[in-house]
Amino acid sequence: MNLDVLVLFFIIIAVRVRATIKAPTIKLVRSGTKPNLQMEKGCEYHAFISHVWATGQNQTHTLVRQIQRLLPSMNIWLDVDSMETVGDLEDSVTKSSTFILFLSKGYFKSQNCKRELRAAFELNKPLIVVYESDCGATLAGYEDEFNKHFEHEGKAIMHNYIFNNKGRPAAMWLNETNFQIETIKM
């Protein structure tokens, strides 16, 4: 009996060591090191992900789970995990270091999405734009939707914040695992 327990113990240890060795990770191209995930002072989340539920919920949940698989210590605000009330959206954006905007059909029609986006803009949060490209969607199509449905005093400045982000161009999201990983690497 004791020998069986000992053998089982070593098998469990071997399986865990093998899983740890094979665990995927992200390393910076320039340095070959893991990214520094230190957050700004006062932030609880590395990122806030904004999406419209009707057309972007499944994709954003997959995106967050893929990121957390590669960077387990990354804390991302996601509605199903973090939201207590809709009234706390702006506060949650404030508590995030970065704002991830996931564009899918109808994003700019959603009042809650526009609230989140305005908060990120007013707080000058670093912006990462990811857009759904399945079903023939294009970034230009989302730009048309923005022009049609976004009413804001600083519409031109907001447009530049989203669509002319020279430091970080928008990343295309495809619903196929290998492409998802490449999008996350961007």
mmCIF file of N, CA and C in Angstrom, residues 22-156:
data_model
loop_
_atom_site.group_PDB
_atom_site.id
_atom_site.type_symbol
_atom_site.label_atom_id
_atom_site.label_comp_id
_atom_site.label_asym_id
_atom_site.label_seq_id
_atom_site.Cartn_x
_atom_site.Cartn_y
_atom_site.Cartn_z
ATOM 1 N N LYS A 22 5.571 22.562 -20.435
ATOM 2 C CA LYS A 22 4.879 22.768 -21.705
ATOM 3 C C LYS A 22 3.899 23.932 -21.678
ATOM 4 N N ALA A 23 3.715 24.581 -20.540
ATOM 5 C CA ALA A 23 2.753 25.681 -20.442
ATOM 6 C C ALA A 23 3.160 26.803 -21.387
ATOM 7 N N PRO A 24 2.222 27.288 -22.193
ATOM 8 C CA PRO A 24 2.549 28.370 -23.118
ATOM 9 C C PRO A 24 2.828 29.664 -22.357
ATOM 10 N N THR A 25 3.644 30.497 -22.936
ATOM 11 C CA THR A 25 3.953 31.775 -22.325
ATOM 12 C C THR A 25 4.270 32.787 -23.416
ATOM 13 N N ILE A 26 4.262 34.037 -23.046
ATOM 14 C CA ILE A 26 4.622 35.108 -23.977
ATOM 15 C C ILE A 26 5.925 35.714 -23.492
ATOM 16 N N LYS A 27 6.820 35.945 -24.424
ATOM 17 C CA LYS A 27 8.070 36.638 -24.120
ATOM 18 C C LYS A 27 8.224 37.793 -25.098
ATOM 19 N N LEU A 28 8.849 38.860 -24.622
ATOM 20 C CA LEU A 28 9.084 40.022 -25.468
ATOM 21 C C LEU A 28 10.130 39.697 -26.520
ATOM 22 N N VAL A 29 9.888 40.106 -27.749
ATOM 23 C CA VAL A 29 10.787 39.810 -28.854
ATOM 24 C C VAL A 29 12.155 40.448 -28.621
ATOM 25 N N ARG A 30 12.170 41.695 -28.198
ATOM 26 C CA ARG A 30 13.439 42.425 -28.039
ATOM 27 C C ARG A 30 14.349 41.835 -26.972
ATOM 28 N N SER A 31 13.766 41.443 -25.837
ATOM 29 C CA SER A 31 14.596 41.012 -24.714
ATOM 30 C C SER A 31 14.542 39.514 -24.436
ATOM 31 N N GLY A 32 13.515 38.828 -24.939
ATOM 32 C CA GLY A 32 13.362 37.409 -24.656
ATOM 33 C C GLY A 32 12.854 37.138 -23.243
ATOM 34 N N THR A 33 12.419 38.198 -22.556
ATOM 35 C CA THR A 33 11.934 38.052 -21.184
ATOM 36 C C THR A 33 10.410 38.164 -21.156
ATOM 37 N N LYS A 34 9.846 37.716 -20.042
ATOM 38 C CA LYS A 34 8.400 37.861 -19.861
ATOM 39 C C LYS A 34 8.078 39.339 -19.659
ATOM 40 N N PRO A 35 6.894 39.790 -20.079
ATOM 41 C CA PRO A 35 6.527 41.200 -19.904
ATOM 42 C C PRO A 35 6.395 41.569 -18.422
ATOM 43 N N ASN A 36 6.686 42.817 -18.127
ATOM 44 C CA ASN A 36 6.503 43.345 -16.785
ATOM 45 C C ASN A 36 5.031 43.680 -16.614
ATOM 46 N N LEU A 37 4.370 43.028 -15.708
ATOM 47 C CA LEU A 37 2.931 43.220 -15.523
ATOM 48 C C LEU A 37 2.611 44.097 -14.320
ATOM 49 N N GLN A 38 3.540 44.967 -13.984
ATOM 50 C CA GLN A 38 3.304 45.892 -12.876
ATOM 51 C C GLN A 38 2.251 46.912 -13.310
ATOM 52 N N MET A 39 1.258 47.124 -12.444
ATOM 53 C CA MET A 39 0.174 48.050 -12.760
ATOM 54 C C MET A 39 0.481 49.454 -12.239
ATOM 55 N N GLU A 40 -0.193 50.423 -12.853
ATOM 56 C CA GLU A 40 -0.113 51.797 -12.366
ATOM 57 C C GLU A 40 -0.650 51.845 -10.935
ATOM 58 N N LYS A 41 -0.173 52.805 -10.186
ATOM 59 C CA LYS A 41 -0.646 52.987 -8.814
ATOM 60 C C LYS A 41 -2.156 53.269 -8.834
ATOM 61 N N GLY A 42 -2.880 52.620 -7.957
ATOM 62 C CA GLY A 42 -4.317 52.822 -7.857
ATOM 63 C C GLY A 42 -5.140 51.943 -8.788
ATOM 64 N N CYS A 43 -4.491 51.171 -9.632
ATOM 65 C CA CYS A 43 -5.220 50.297 -10.559
ATOM 66 C C CYS A 43 -5.374 48.896 -9.966
ATOM 67 N N GLU A 44 -6.516 48.300 -10.223
ATOM 68 C CA GLU A 44 -6.789 46.927 -9.795
ATOM 69 C C GLU A 44 -6.704 45.948 -10.963
ATOM 70 N N TYR A 45 -6.777 46.489 -12.183
ATOM 71 C CA TYR A 45 -6.808 45.636 -13.371
ATOM 72 C C TYR A 45 -5.719 46.074 -14.346
ATOM 73 N N HIS A 46 -5.119 45.100 -14.998
ATOM 74 C CA HIS A 46 -4.162 45.423 -16.054
ATOM 75 C C HIS A 46 -4.900 46.023 -17.248
ATOM 76 N N ALA A 47 -6.111 45.516 -17.484
ATOM 77 C CA ALA A 47 -6.881 45.996 -18.641
ATOM 78 C C ALA A 47 -8.376 45.861 -18.371
ATOM 79 N N PHE A 48 -9.114 46.727 -19.033
ATOM 80 C CA PHE A 48 -10.581 46.689 -19.056
ATOM 81 C C PHE A 48 -10.950 46.347 -20.481
ATOM 82 N N ILE A 49 -11.771 45.327 -20.685
ATOM 83 C CA ILE A 49 -12.158 44.981 -22.052
ATOM 84 C C ILE A 49 -13.611 45.401 -22.278
ATOM 85 N N SER A 50 -13.799 46.242 -23.283
ATOM 86 C CA SER A 50 -15.110 46.794 -23.619
ATOM 87 C C SER A 50 -15.632 46.101 -24.870
ATOM 88 N N HIS A 51 -16.866 45.618 -24.784
ATOM 89 C CA HIS A 51 -17.474 44.934 -25.931
ATOM 90 C C HIS A 51 -18.986 45.049 -25.840
ATOM 91 N N VAL A 52 -19.630 44.868 -26.982
ATOM 92 C CA VAL A 52 -21.086 44.840 -27.002
ATOM 93 C C VAL A 52 -21.511 43.376 -26.827
ATOM 94 N N TRP A 53 -22.416 43.146 -25.898
ATOM 95 C CA TRP A 53 -22.796 41.778 -25.555
ATOM 96 C C TRP A 53 -23.365 40.999 -26.730
ATOM 97 N N ALA A 54 -24.189 41.621 -27.523
ATOM 98 C CA ALA A 54 -24.917 40.898 -28.577
ATOM 99 C C ALA A 54 -23.989 40.244 -29.598
ATOM 100 N N THR A 55 -22.892 40.905 -29.944
ATOM 101 C CA THR A 55 -22.047 40.369 -31.020
ATOM 102 C C THR A 55 -20.597 40.143 -30.624
ATOM 103 N N GLY A 56 -20.202 40.529 -29.422
ATOM 104 C CA GLY A 56 -18.792 40.395 -29.054
ATOM 105 C C GLY A 56 -18.516 39.611 -27.789
ATOM 106 N N GLN A 57 -19.555 39.138 -27.129
ATOM 107 C CA GLN A 57 -19.354 38.501 -25.835
ATOM 108 C C GLN A 57 -18.527 37.216 -25.931
ATOM 109 N N ASN A 58 -18.871 36.318 -26.816
ATOM 110 C CA ASN A 58 -18.119 35.063 -26.922
ATOM 111 C C ASN A 58 -16.661 35.313 -27.289
ATOM 112 N N GLN A 59 -16.433 36.232 -28.238
ATOM 113 C CA GLN A 59 -15.072 36.510 -28.682
ATOM 114 C C GLN A 59 -14.226 37.126 -27.572
ATOM 115 N N THR A 60 -14.800 38.072 -26.827
ATOM 116 C CA THR A 60 -14.016 38.716 -25.768
ATOM 117 C C THR A 60 -13.726 37.746 -24.635
ATOM 118 N N HIS A 61 -14.646 36.870 -24.344
ATOM 119 C CA HIS A 61 -14.394 35.886 -23.295
ATOM 120 C C HIS A 61 -13.263 34.958 -23.737
ATOM 121 N N THR A 62 -13.273 34.573 -24.996
ATOM 122 C CA THR A 62 -12.180 33.755 -25.516
ATOM 123 C C THR A 62 -10.865 34.527 -25.479
ATOM 124 N N LEU A 63 -10.885 35.780 -25.897
ATOM 125 C CA LEU A 63 -9.685 36.614 -25.890
ATOM 126 C C LEU A 63 -9.097 36.702 -24.480
ATOM 127 N N VAL A 64 -9.925 36.998 -23.498
ATOM 128 C CA VAL A 64 -9.448 37.122 -22.123
ATOM 129 C C VAL A 64 -8.895 35.788 -21.617
ATOM 130 N N ARG A 65 -9.599 34.702 -21.878
ATOM 131 C CA ARG A 65 -9.122 33.391 -21.408
ATOM 132 C C ARG A 65 -7.796 33.011 -22.079
ATOM 133 N N GLN A 66 -7.650 33.342 -23.356
ATOM 134 C CA GLN A 66 -6.384 33.059 -24.052
ATOM 135 C C GLN A 66 -5.248 33.892 -23.457
ATOM 136 N N ILE A 67 -5.503 35.171 -23.184
ATOM 137 C CA ILE A 67 -4.473 36.022 -22.579
ATOM 138 C C ILE A 67 -4.096 35.468 -21.203
ATOM 139 N N GLN A 68 -5.084 35.117 -20.411
ATOM 140 C CA GLN A 68 -4.811 34.620 -19.062
ATOM 141 C C GLN A 68 -4.135 33.253 -19.078
ATOM 142 N N ARG A 69 -4.334 32.493 -20.118
ATOM 143 C CA ARG A 69 -3.626 31.217 -20.255
ATOM 144 C C ARG A 69 -2.145 31.471 -20.500
ATOM 145 N N LEU A 70 -1.850 32.509 -21.281
ATOM 146 C CA LEU A 70 -0.458 32.841 -21.593
ATOM 147 C C LEU A 70 0.206 33.674 -20.498
ATOM 148 N N LEU A 71 -0.583 34.494 -19.825
ATOM 149 C CA LEU A 71 -0.084 35.360 -18.754
ATOM 150 C C LEU A 71 -1.008 35.210 -17.544
ATOM 151 N N PRO A 72 -0.859 34.134 -16.789
ATOM 152 C CA PRO A 72 -1.809 33.824 -15.713
ATOM 153 C C PRO A 72 -1.955 34.910 -14.654
ATOM 154 N N SER A 73 -0.949 35.731 -14.448
ATOM 155 C CA SER A 73 -1.058 36.747 -13.402
ATOM 156 C C SER A 73 -1.724 38.032 -13.900
ATOM 157 N N MET A 74 -2.130 38.058 -15.161
ATOM 158 C CA MET A 74 -2.766 39.251 -15.709
ATOM 159 C C MET A 74 -4.218 39.324 -15.243
ATOM 160 N N ASN A 75 -4.590 40.470 -14.684
ATOM 161 C CA ASN A 75 -5.933 40.695 -14.158
ATOM 162 C C ASN A 75 -6.693 41.597 -15.132
ATOM 163 N N ILE A 76 -7.665 41.032 -15.825
ATOM 164 C CA ILE A 76 -8.430 41.762 -16.834
ATOM 165 C C ILE A 76 -9.875 41.906 -16.368
ATOM 166 N N TRP A 77 -10.402 43.152 -16.450
ATOM 167 C CA TRP A 77 -11.795 43.386 -16.112
ATOM 168 C C TRP A 77 -12.663 42.860 -17.250
ATOM 169 N N LEU A 78 -13.508 41.906 -16.924
ATOM 170 C CA LEU A 78 -14.450 41.339 -17.885
ATOM 171 C C LEU A 78 -15.807 41.280 -17.201
ATOM 172 N N ASP A 79 -16.838 41.720 -17.888
ATOM 173 C CA ASP A 79 -18.153 41.869 -17.268
ATOM 174 C C ASP A 79 -18.593 40.656 -16.451
ATOM 175 N N VAL A 80 -18.532 39.465 -17.016
ATOM 176 C CA VAL A 80 -19.041 38.286 -16.306
ATOM 177 C C VAL A 80 -18.214 37.949 -15.077
ATOM 178 N N ASP A 81 -16.964 38.376 -15.042
ATOM 179 C CA ASP A 81 -16.098 38.095 -13.899
ATOM 180 C C ASP A 81 -16.121 39.210 -12.862
ATOM 181 N N SER A 82 -16.294 40.453 -13.302
ATOM 182 C CA SER A 82 -16.015 41.587 -12.427
ATOM 183 C C SER A 82 -17.177 42.542 -12.171
ATOM 184 N N MET A 83 -18.162 42.584 -13.030
ATOM 185 C CA MET A 83 -19.198 43.614 -12.911
ATOM 186 C C MET A 83 -20.201 43.292 -11.808
ATOM 187 N N GLU A 84 -20.382 44.277 -10.918
ATOM 188 C CA GLU A 84 -21.399 44.142 -9.885
ATOM 189 C C GLU A 84 -22.667 44.873 -10.310
ATOM 190 N N THR A 85 -22.511 46.118 -10.804
ATOM 191 C CA THR A 85 -23.659 46.855 -11.341
ATOM 192 C C THR A 85 -23.195 47.646 -12.557
ATOM 193 N N VAL A 86 -24.105 47.896 -13.477
ATOM 194 C CA VAL A 86 -23.797 48.656 -14.682
ATOM 195 C C VAL A 86 -23.368 50.079 -14.325
ATOM 196 N N GLY A 87 -23.826 50.570 -13.185
ATOM 197 C CA GLY A 87 -23.464 51.911 -12.756
ATOM 198 C C GLY A 87 -21.981 52.076 -12.423
ATOM 199 N N ASP A 88 -21.267 50.974 -12.265
ATOM 200 C CA ASP A 88 -19.850 51.026 -11.901
ATOM 201 C C ASP A 88 -18.897 50.987 -13.098
ATOM 202 N N LEU A 89 -19.413 51.061 -14.320
ATOM 203 C CA LEU A 89 -18.562 50.911 -15.499
ATOM 204 C C LEU A 89 -17.421 51.926 -15.532
ATOM 205 N N GLU A 90 -17.742 53.197 -15.366
ATOM 206 C CA GLU A 90 -16.708 54.236 -15.442
ATOM 207 C C GLU A 90 -15.652 54.053 -14.344
ATOM 208 N N ASP A 91 -16.095 53.676 -13.154
ATOM 209 C CA ASP A 91 -15.166 53.445 -12.052
ATOM 210 C C ASP A 91 -14.236 52.273 -12.376
ATOM 211 N N SER A 92 -14.767 51.254 -13.014
ATOM 212 C CA SER A 92 -13.950 50.097 -13.391
ATOM 213 C C SER A 92 -12.918 50.479 -14.448
ATOM 214 N N VAL A 93 -13.284 51.355 -15.375
ATOM 215 C CA VAL A 93 -12.322 51.852 -16.365
ATOM 216 C C VAL A 93 -11.214 52.617 -15.641
ATOM 217 N N THR A 94 -11.591 53.432 -14.673
ATOM 218 C CA THR A 94 -10.620 54.204 -13.892
ATOM 219 C C THR A 94 -9.616 53.287 -13.201
ATOM 220 N N LYS A 95 -10.071 52.134 -12.732
ATOM 221 C CA LYS A 95 -9.221 51.197 -11.981
ATOM 222 C C LYS A 95 -8.393 50.288 -12.886
ATOM 223 N N SER A 96 -8.409 50.547 -14.200
ATOM 224 C CA SER A 96 -7.679 49.722 -15.168
ATOM 225 C C SER A 96 -6.532 50.500 -15.785
ATOM 226 N N SER A 97 -5.426 49.815 -16.008
ATOM 227 C CA SER A 97 -4.244 50.466 -16.595
ATOM 228 C C SER A 97 -4.420 50.733 -18.088
ATOM 229 N N THR A 98 -5.104 49.828 -18.784
ATOM 230 C CA THR A 98 -5.250 49.900 -20.237
ATOM 231 C C THR A 98 -6.697 49.611 -20.610
ATOM 232 N N PHE A 99 -7.129 50.169 -21.727
ATOM 233 C CA PHE A 99 -8.492 49.963 -22.222
ATOM 234 C C PHE A 99 -8.410 49.166 -23.523
ATOM 235 N N ILE A 100 -9.040 47.988 -23.530
ATOM 236 C CA ILE A 100 -9.111 47.174 -24.756
ATOM 237 C C ILE A 100 -10.504 47.357 -25.338
ATOM 238 N N LEU A 101 -10.547 47.862 -26.544
ATOM 239 C CA LEU A 101 -11.803 48.097 -27.252
ATOM 240 C C LEU A 101 -11.987 46.971 -28.256
ATOM 241 N N PHE A 102 -13.004 46.121 -28.039
ATOM 242 C CA PHE A 102 -13.289 45.030 -28.966
ATOM 243 C C PHE A 102 -14.455 45.455 -29.843
ATOM 244 N N LEU A 103 -14.145 45.731 -31.104
ATOM 245 C CA LEU A 103 -15.167 46.181 -32.047
ATOM 246 C C LEU A 103 -15.859 44.995 -32.706
ATOM 247 N N SER A 104 -17.166 44.975 -32.591
ATOM 248 C CA SER A 104 -17.994 44.035 -33.340
ATOM 249 C C SER A 104 -19.270 44.797 -33.704
ATOM 250 N N LYS A 105 -20.065 44.224 -34.567
ATOM 251 C CA LYS A 105 -21.246 44.917 -35.078
ATOM 252 C C LYS A 105 -22.120 45.424 -33.933
ATOM 253 N N GLY A 106 -22.454 46.706 -33.996
ATOM 254 C CA GLY A 106 -23.336 47.314 -33.019
ATOM 255 C C GLY A 106 -22.629 47.955 -31.838
ATOM 256 N N TYR A 107 -21.295 47.909 -31.800
ATOM 257 C CA TYR A 107 -20.575 48.476 -30.654
ATOM 258 C C TYR A 107 -20.962 49.932 -30.416
ATOM 259 N N PHE A 108 -20.958 50.737 -31.470
ATOM 260 C CA PHE A 108 -21.203 52.168 -31.306
ATOM 261 C C PHE A 108 -22.685 52.513 -31.126
ATOM 262 N N LYS A 109 -23.564 51.513 -31.203
ATOM 263 C CA LYS A 109 -24.976 51.717 -30.893
ATOM 264 C C LYS A 109 -25.238 51.544 -29.395
ATOM 265 N N SER A 110 -24.343 50.875 -28.699
ATOM 266 C CA SER A 110 -24.533 50.565 -27.288
ATOM 267 C C SER A 110 -24.179 51.764 -26.403
ATOM 268 N N GLN A 111 -25.145 52.180 -25.588
ATOM 269 C CA GLN A 111 -24.905 53.302 -24.680
ATOM 270 C C GLN A 111 -23.841 52.954 -23.637
ATOM 271 N N ASN A 112 -23.848 51.722 -23.138
ATOM 272 C CA ASN A 112 -22.851 51.332 -22.144
ATOM 273 C C ASN A 112 -21.445 51.294 -22.742
ATOM 274 N N CYS A 113 -21.320 50.810 -23.956
ATOM 275 C CA CYS A 113 -20.012 50.804 -24.617
ATOM 276 C C CYS A 113 -19.505 52.234 -24.798
ATOM 277 N N LYS A 114 -20.399 53.126 -25.194
ATOM 278 C CA LYS A 114 -19.998 54.528 -25.369
ATOM 279 C C LYS A 114 -19.608 55.163 -24.038
ATOM 280 N N ARG A 115 -20.280 54.794 -22.955
ATOM 281 C CA ARG A 115 -19.899 55.290 -21.623
ATOM 282 C C ARG A 115 -18.478 54.841 -21.274
ATOM 283 N N GLU A 116 -18.197 53.563 -21.500
ATOM 284 C CA GLU A 116 -16.866 53.021 -21.195
ATOM 285 C C GLU A 116 -15.802 53.717 -22.040
ATOM 286 N N LEU A 117 -16.089 53.870 -23.319
ATOM 287 C CA LEU A 117 -15.139 54.495 -24.236
ATOM 288 C C LEU A 117 -14.880 55.951 -23.870
ATOM 289 N N ARG A 118 -15.932 56.691 -23.550
ATOM 290 C CA ARG A 118 -15.760 58.090 -23.124
ATOM 291 C C ARG A 118 -14.899 58.178 -21.868
ATOM 292 N N ALA A 119 -15.137 57.275 -20.921
ATOM 293 C CA ALA A 119 -14.350 57.272 -19.685
ATOM 294 C C ALA A 119 -12.878 57.017 -19.992
ATOM 295 N N ALA A 120 -12.593 56.046 -20.843
ATOM 296 C CA ALA A 120 -11.203 55.741 -21.204
ATOM 297 C C ALA A 120 -10.554 56.938 -21.895
ATOM 298 N N PHE A 121 -11.295 57.564 -22.791
ATOM 299 C CA PHE A 121 -10.798 58.732 -23.516
ATOM 300 C C PHE A 121 -10.513 59.889 -22.562
ATOM 301 N N GLU A 122 -11.461 60.184 -21.687
ATOM 302 C CA GLU A 122 -11.297 61.302 -20.753
ATOM 303 C C GLU A 122 -10.162 61.064 -19.763
ATOM 304 N N LEU A 123 -9.896 59.798 -19.443
ATOM 305 C CA LEU A 123 -8.802 59.445 -18.535
ATOM 306 C C LEU A 123 -7.480 59.240 -19.284
ATOM 307 N N ASN A 124 -7.544 59.385 -20.621
ATOM 308 C CA ASN A 124 -6.361 59.204 -21.474
ATOM 309 C C ASN A 124 -5.722 57.827 -21.267
ATOM 310 N N LYS A 125 -6.556 56.800 -21.194
ATOM 311 C CA LYS A 125 -6.062 55.437 -21.024
ATOM 312 C C LYS A 125 -5.397 54.956 -22.311
ATOM 313 N N PRO A 126 -4.285 54.236 -22.192
ATOM 314 C CA PRO A 126 -3.723 53.605 -23.393
ATOM 315 C C PRO A 126 -4.792 52.703 -24.003
ATOM 316 N N LEU A 127 -4.890 52.720 -25.326
ATOM 317 C CA LEU A 127 -5.955 52.016 -26.037
ATOM 318 C C LEU A 127 -5.394 50.914 -26.914
ATOM 319 N N ILE A 128 -6.017 49.747 -26.828
ATOM 320 C CA ILE A 128 -5.738 48.634 -27.740
ATOM 321 C C ILE A 128 -7.053 48.325 -28.438
ATOM 322 N N VAL A 129 -7.057 48.403 -29.763
ATOM 323 C CA VAL A 129 -8.264 48.114 -30.539
ATOM 324 C C VAL A 129 -8.117 46.742 -31.187
ATOM 325 N N VAL A 130 -9.107 45.896 -30.946
ATOM 326 C CA VAL A 130 -9.188 44.579 -31.582
ATOM 327 C C VAL A 130 -10.542 44.556 -32.280
ATOM 328 N N TYR A 131 -10.564 44.101 -33.532
ATOM 329 C CA TYR A 131 -11.851 44.103 -34.234
ATOM 330 C C TYR A 131 -12.180 42.745 -34.825
ATOM 331 N N GLU A 132 -13.468 42.419 -34.708
ATOM 332 C CA GLU A 132 -14.019 41.181 -35.256
ATOM 333 C C GLU A 132 -13.969 41.275 -36.775
ATOM 334 N N SER A 133 -13.378 40.296 -37.410
ATOM 335 C CA SER A 133 -13.268 40.367 -38.867
ATOM 336 C C SER A 133 -13.992 39.224 -39.564
ATOM 337 N N ASP A 134 -14.587 38.326 -38.804
ATOM 338 C CA ASP A 134 -15.352 37.261 -39.447
ATOM 339 C C ASP A 134 -16.592 37.866 -40.099
ATOM 340 N N CYS A 135 -17.191 37.161 -40.997
ATOM 341 C CA CYS A 135 -18.392 37.613 -41.718
ATOM 342 C C CYS A 135 -18.106 38.856 -42.557
ATOM 343 N N GLY A 136 -16.875 39.048 -42.975
ATOM 344 C CA GLY A 136 -16.537 40.143 -43.887
ATOM 345 C C GLY A 136 -16.412 41.511 -43.254
ATOM 346 N N ALA A 137 -16.420 41.602 -41.936
ATOM 347 C CA ALA A 137 -16.306 42.906 -41.275
ATOM 348 C C ALA A 137 -14.905 43.484 -41.487
ATOM 349 N N THR A 138 -14.859 44.802 -41.627
ATOM 350 C CA THR A 138 -13.584 45.492 -41.815
ATOM 351 C C THR A 138 -13.487 46.657 -40.837
ATOM 352 N N LEU A 139 -12.287 47.131 -40.624
ATOM 353 C CA LEU A 139 -12.102 48.291 -39.756
ATOM 354 C C LEU A 139 -12.817 49.505 -40.341
ATOM 355 N N ALA A 140 -12.811 49.647 -41.665
ATOM 356 C CA ALA A 140 -13.515 50.754 -42.317
ATOM 357 C C ALA A 140 -15.022 50.683 -42.040
ATOM 358 N N GLY A 141 -15.562 49.481 -41.964
ATOM 359 C CA GLY A 141 -16.984 49.314 -41.644
ATOM 360 C C GLY A 141 -17.297 49.782 -40.229
ATOM 361 N N TYR A 142 -16.394 49.507 -39.304
ATOM 362 C CA TYR A 142 -16.587 49.986 -37.926
ATOM 363 C C TYR A 142 -16.447 51.501 -37.858
ATOM 364 N N GLU A 143 -15.591 52.042 -38.694
ATOM 365 C CA GLU A 143 -15.439 53.500 -38.763
ATOM 366 C C GLU A 143 -16.739 54.139 -39.263
ATOM 367 N N ASP A 144 -17.376 53.520 -40.247
ATOM 368 C CA ASP A 144 -18.680 54.009 -40.730
ATOM 369 C C ASP A 144 -19.722 53.954 -39.614
ATOM 370 N N GLU A 145 -19.726 52.851 -38.859
ATOM 371 C CA GLU A 145 -20.672 52.718 -37.750
ATOM 372 C C GLU A 145 -20.417 53.805 -36.702
ATOM 373 N N PHE A 146 -19.151 54.086 -36.420
ATOM 374 C CA PHE A 146 -18.804 55.159 -35.489
ATOM 375 C C PHE A 146 -19.379 56.480 -35.977
ATOM 376 N N ASN A 147 -19.138 56.814 -37.244
ATOM 377 C CA ASN A 147 -19.611 58.086 -37.800
ATOM 378 C C ASN A 147 -21.133 58.203 -37.761
ATOM 379 N N LYS A 148 -21.814 57.092 -37.906
ATOM 380 C CA LYS A 148 -23.272 57.085 -37.931
ATOM 381 C C LYS A 148 -23.889 57.166 -36.526
ATOM 382 N N HIS A 149 -23.255 56.540 -35.531
ATOM 383 C CA HIS A 149 -23.914 56.376 -34.232
ATOM 384 C C HIS A 149 -23.216 57.059 -33.057
ATOM 385 N N PHE A 150 -22.071 57.654 -33.264
ATOM 386 C CA PHE A 150 -21.372 58.249 -32.119
ATOM 387 C C PHE A 150 -21.558 59.752 -32.110
ATOM 388 N N GLU A 151 -22.263 60.245 -31.121
ATOM 389 C CA GLU A 151 -22.476 61.683 -30.955
ATOM 390 C C GLU A 151 -21.725 62.122 -29.705
ATOM 391 N N HIS A 152 -20.799 63.005 -29.874
ATOM 392 C CA HIS A 152 -19.975 63.465 -28.757
ATOM 393 C C HIS A 152 -19.374 64.794 -29.181
ATOM 394 N N GLU A 153 -19.202 65.691 -28.243
ATOM 395 C CA GLU A 153 -18.636 67.003 -28.581
ATOM 396 C C GLU A 153 -17.303 66.888 -29.303
ATOM 397 N N GLY A 154 -16.432 66.035 -28.806
ATOM 398 C CA GLY A 154 -15.106 65.873 -29.404
ATOM 399 C C GLY A 154 -15.044 64.684 -30.338
ATOM 400 N N LYS A 155 -16.045 64.570 -31.219
ATOM 401 C CA LYS A 155 -16.138 63.389 -32.090
ATOM 402 C C LYS A 155 -14.876 63.184 -32.931
ATOM 403 N N ALA A 156 -14.316 64.251 -33.484
ATOM 404 C CA ALA A 156 -13.119 64.122 -34.326
ATOM 405 C C ALA A 156 -11.920 63.628 -33.511
#
